[in-house]
Every structure is written in C-alpha cells, then in structure tokens.
mmCIF file of C-alpha atoms in Angstrom:
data_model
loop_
_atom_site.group_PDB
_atom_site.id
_atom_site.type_symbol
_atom_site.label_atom_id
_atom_site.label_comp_id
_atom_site.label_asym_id
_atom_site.label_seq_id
_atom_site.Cartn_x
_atom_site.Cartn_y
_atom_site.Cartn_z
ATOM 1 C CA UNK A 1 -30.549 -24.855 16.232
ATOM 2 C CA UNK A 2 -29.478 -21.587 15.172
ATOM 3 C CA UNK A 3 -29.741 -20.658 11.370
ATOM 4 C CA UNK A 4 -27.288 -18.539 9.685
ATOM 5 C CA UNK A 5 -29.032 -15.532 7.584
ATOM 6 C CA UNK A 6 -29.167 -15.872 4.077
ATOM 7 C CA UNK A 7 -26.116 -15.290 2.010
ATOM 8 C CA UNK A 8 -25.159 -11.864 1.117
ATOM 9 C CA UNK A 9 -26.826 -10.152 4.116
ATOM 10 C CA UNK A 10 -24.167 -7.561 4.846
ATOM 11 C CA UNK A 11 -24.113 -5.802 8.065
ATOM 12 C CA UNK A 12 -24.911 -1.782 7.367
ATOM 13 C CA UNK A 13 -23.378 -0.782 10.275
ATOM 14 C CA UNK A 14 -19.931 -2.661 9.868
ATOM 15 C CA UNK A 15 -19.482 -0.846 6.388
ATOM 16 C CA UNK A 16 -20.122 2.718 7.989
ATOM 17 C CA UNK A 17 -17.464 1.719 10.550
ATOM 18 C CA UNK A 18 -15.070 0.499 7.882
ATOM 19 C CA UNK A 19 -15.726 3.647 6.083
ATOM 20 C CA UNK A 20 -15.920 5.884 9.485
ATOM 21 C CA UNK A 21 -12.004 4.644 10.716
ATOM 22 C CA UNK A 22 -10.759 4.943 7.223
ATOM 23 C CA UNK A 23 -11.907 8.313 6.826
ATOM 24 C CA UNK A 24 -10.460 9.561 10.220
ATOM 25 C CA UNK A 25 -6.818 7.462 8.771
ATOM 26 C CA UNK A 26 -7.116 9.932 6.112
ATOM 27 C CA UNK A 27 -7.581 12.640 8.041
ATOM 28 C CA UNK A 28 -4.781 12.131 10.564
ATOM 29 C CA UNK A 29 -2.854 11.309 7.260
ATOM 30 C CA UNK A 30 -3.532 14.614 5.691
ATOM 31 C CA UNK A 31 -2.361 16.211 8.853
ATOM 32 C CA UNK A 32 0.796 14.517 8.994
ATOM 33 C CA UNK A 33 0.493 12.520 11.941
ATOM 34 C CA UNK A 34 1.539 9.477 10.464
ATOM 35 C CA UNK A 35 1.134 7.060 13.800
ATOM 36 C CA UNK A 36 -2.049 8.094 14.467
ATOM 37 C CA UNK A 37 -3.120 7.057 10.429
ATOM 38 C CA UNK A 38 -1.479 4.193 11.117
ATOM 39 C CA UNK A 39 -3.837 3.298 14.248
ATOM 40 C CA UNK A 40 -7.515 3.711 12.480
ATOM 41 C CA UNK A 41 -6.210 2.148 9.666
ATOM 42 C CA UNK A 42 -5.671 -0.949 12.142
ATOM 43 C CA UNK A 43 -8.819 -0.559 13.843
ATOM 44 C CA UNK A 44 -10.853 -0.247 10.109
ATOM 45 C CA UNK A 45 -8.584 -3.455 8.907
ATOM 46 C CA UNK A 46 -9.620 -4.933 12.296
ATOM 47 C CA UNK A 47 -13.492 -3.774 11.686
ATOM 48 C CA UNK A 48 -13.580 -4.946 8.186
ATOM 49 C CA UNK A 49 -11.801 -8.490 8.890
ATOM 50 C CA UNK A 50 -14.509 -8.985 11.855
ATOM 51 C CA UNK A 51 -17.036 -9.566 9.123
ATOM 52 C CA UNK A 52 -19.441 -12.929 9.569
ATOM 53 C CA UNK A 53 -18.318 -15.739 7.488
ATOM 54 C CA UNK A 54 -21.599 -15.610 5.194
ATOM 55 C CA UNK A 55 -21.203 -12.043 4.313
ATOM 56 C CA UNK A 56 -19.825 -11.653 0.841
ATOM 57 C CA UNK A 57 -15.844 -12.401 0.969
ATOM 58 C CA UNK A 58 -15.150 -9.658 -2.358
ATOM 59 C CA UNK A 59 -16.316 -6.829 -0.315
ATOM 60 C CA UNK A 60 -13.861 -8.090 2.630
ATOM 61 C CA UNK A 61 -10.985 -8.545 0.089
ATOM 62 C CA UNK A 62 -11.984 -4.630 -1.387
ATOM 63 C CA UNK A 63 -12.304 -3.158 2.054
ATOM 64 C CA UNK A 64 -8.936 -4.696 3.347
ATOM 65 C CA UNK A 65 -7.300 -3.579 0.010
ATOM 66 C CA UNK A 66 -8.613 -0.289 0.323
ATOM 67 C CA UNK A 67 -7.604 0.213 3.624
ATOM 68 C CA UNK A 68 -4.173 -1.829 3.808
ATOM 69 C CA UNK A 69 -3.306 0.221 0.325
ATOM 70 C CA UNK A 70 -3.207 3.339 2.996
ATOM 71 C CA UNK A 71 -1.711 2.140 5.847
ATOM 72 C CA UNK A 72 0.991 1.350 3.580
ATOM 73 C CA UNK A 73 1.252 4.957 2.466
ATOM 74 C CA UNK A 74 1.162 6.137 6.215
ATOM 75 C CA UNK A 75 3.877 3.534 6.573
ATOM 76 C CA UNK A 76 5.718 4.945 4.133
ATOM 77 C CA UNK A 77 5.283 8.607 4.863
ATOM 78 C CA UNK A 78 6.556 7.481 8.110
ATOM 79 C CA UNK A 79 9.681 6.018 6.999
ATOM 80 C CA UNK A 80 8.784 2.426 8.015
ATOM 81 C CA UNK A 81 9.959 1.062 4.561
ATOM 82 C CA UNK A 82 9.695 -2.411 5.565
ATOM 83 C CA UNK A 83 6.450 -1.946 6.371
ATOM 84 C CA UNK A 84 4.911 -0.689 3.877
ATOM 85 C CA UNK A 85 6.070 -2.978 1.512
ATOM 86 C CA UNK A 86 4.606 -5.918 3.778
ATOM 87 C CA UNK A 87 1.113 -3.990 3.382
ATOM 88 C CA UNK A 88 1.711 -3.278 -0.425
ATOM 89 C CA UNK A 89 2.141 -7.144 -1.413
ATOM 90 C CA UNK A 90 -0.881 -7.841 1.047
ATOM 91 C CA UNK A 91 -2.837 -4.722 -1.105
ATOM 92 C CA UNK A 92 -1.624 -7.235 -4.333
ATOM 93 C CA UNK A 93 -2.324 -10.509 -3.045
ATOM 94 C CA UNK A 94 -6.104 -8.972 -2.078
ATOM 95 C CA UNK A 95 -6.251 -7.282 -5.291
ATOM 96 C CA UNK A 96 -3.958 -8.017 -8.293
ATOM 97 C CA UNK A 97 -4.912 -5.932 -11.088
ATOM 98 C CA UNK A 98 -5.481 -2.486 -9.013
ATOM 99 C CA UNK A 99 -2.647 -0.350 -9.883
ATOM 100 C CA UNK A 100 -2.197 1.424 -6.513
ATOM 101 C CA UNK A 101 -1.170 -1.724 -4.886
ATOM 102 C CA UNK A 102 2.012 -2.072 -7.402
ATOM 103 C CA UNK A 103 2.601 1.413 -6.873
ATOM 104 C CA UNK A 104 2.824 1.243 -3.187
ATOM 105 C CA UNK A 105 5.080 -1.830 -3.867
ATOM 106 C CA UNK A 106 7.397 0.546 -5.662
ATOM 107 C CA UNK A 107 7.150 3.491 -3.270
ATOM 108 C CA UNK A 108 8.245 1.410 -0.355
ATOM 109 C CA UNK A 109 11.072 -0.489 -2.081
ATOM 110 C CA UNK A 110 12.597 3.218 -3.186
ATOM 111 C CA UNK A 111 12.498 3.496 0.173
ATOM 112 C CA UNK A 112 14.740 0.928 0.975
ATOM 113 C CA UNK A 113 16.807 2.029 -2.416
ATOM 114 C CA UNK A 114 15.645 -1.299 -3.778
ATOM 115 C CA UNK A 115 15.630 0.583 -6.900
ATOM 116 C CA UNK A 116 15.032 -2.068 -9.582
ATOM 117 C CA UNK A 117 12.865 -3.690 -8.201
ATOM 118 C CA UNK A 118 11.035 -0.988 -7.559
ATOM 119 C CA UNK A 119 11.209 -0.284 -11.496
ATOM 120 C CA UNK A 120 9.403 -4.257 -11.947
ATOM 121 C CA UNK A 121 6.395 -3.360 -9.733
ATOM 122 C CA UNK A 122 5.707 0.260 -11.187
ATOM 123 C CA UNK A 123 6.003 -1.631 -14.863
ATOM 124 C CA UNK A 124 3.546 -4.356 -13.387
ATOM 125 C CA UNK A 125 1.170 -1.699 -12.687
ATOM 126 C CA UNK A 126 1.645 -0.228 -15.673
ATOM 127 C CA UNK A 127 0.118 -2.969 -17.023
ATOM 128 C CA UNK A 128 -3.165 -2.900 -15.399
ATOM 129 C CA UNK A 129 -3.312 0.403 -15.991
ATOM 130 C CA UNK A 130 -1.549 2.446 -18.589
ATOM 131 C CA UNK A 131 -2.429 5.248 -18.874
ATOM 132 C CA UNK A 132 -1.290 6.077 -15.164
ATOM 133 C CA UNK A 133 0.072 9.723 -15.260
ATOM 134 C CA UNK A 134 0.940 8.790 -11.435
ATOM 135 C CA UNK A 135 2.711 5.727 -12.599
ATOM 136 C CA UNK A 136 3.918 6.703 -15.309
ATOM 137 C CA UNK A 137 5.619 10.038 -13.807
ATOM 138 C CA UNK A 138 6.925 7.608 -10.971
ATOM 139 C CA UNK A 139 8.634 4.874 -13.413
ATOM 140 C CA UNK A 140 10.600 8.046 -15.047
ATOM 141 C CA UNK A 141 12.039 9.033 -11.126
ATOM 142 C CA UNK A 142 12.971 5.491 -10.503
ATOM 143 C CA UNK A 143 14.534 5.221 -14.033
ATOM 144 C CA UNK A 144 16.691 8.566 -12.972
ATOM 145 C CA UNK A 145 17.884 6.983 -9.966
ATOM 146 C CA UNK A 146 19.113 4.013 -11.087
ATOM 147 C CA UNK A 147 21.294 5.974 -14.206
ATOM 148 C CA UNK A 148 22.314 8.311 -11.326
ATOM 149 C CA UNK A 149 23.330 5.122 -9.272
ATOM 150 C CA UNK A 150 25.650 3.249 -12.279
ATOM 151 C CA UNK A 151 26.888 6.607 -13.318
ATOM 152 C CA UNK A 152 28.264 7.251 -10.223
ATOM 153 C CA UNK A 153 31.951 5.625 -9.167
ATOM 154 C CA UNK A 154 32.021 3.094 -7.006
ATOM 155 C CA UNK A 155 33.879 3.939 -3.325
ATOM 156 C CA UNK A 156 37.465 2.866 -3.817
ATOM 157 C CA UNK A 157 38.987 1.146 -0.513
ATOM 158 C CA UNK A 158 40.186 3.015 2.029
ATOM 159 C CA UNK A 159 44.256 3.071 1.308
ATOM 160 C CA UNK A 160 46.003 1.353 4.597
ATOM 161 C CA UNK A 161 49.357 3.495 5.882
ATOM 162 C CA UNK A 162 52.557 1.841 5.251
ATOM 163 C CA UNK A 163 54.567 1.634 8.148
#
C-alpha cells in the first residue's frame, strides 16, 4: 500500500518550472512575440495544474492566476480579444479580489468595444484596490470612449434611388 506524503509537501522543482516558463512568457512578451508568450504561458499553466492532489490547492489557484493573468495580456497584445477575456474571468474566478484580473477583464472587452462593460470590471477592481493609478488612469480612457461614442451621430440609412 502506497502512502501519500504528508500534506503540504510541495514539490521544489515544479515551482522553479512554474516560475522558469513564466519568466521566458515574459520575455517573449517583452519582445513582442506575442505567440510565442502565449506558448510558455501554456506549458507553465500546464506545469502548475500537474501539481499532486495533496500539495496545497492556494498555491495552484496563485500560480494559475499569476500565469493565466498574462496569457491574457499576450492574448490581448495579440488581438485575440475573445481570448483574453476567457483568461481574465478564469484570473477572477481563481482570484477575486486581485485587481489585475478585473483589469484584464476590461482591457479585453475594449477590445471588443464592449465599452461599458468594460467600465463595470475596471470599477470592480477599483474596489479591491483604490488607489490603482493603473486603474484608475484606465477607467478615465474608457469613460472618454463611451462620451466619444453617444456624442457621435448615429449612421443614417443609406437613401435608395427612385426610379
């Protein structure tokens, strides 16, 4: 019979992985190579959701957030609005009350001129964390493109030819 080791053993050499791919994401990210970001972000998602079951499940749910958070951004930078915003409510279901989560919500849904919306999750942030210069500067763009959006006239039909 095999025993299981006892709880909260974590596996050192999972966590440098983790951290390894992650780092290399952000590198390729840096460099604007978007795809490849995209790629160790998968394999350090993949590495941190390989963890054994009696390894402690809050530093699973802070390395997926952590990671997930930036594959969202690389998403983003990449134009792949959809997405990112599929990431950025997995960041918020893994972590509510972490502000960069909600404001990779709103980044993506700009993106797909969901504009009000994006407004609710940058104010949902906001709430976690006030303060947010980041957030705070963001909520103020959004808040410019909507006004620009209602100020704007609506296209009037095309006119048909009489014959």
């Amino acid at each position: 019979i095999a025993i299981p080791p006892p709880p909260n053993v974590v596996h050192p050499n999972r966590s440098q992985a983790v951290q390894k791919t992650k780092e290399e994401g952000n590198n390729a990210y840096k460099q604007k190579n978007w795809l490849q970001a995209i790629n160790f972000y998968n394999m350090s998602a993949n590495i941190a959701a390989s963890r054994n079951p009696w390894e402690p499940s809050a530093l699973v749910r802070d390395e997926m957030a952590i990671v997930v958070c930036n594959r969202s951004a690389a998403f983003a930078a990449a134009e792949d609005y959809v997405s990112a915003l599929v990431d950025a409510d997995v960041v918020i279901q893994l972590k509510r009350p972490w502000s960069k989560g909600h404001f990779r919500k709103a980044k993506a849904l700009v993106g797909l001129q969901r504009f009000e919306e994006a407004r609710d999750a940058v104010m949902l942030g906001l709430q976690f964390e006030p303060d947010s210069a980041e957030m705070l500067s963001f909520k103020k763009e959004i808040e410019d493109q909507i006004e620009a959006q209602t100020r704007s006239p609506k296209s009037a039909p095309l006119a048909t030819p009489s014959a």
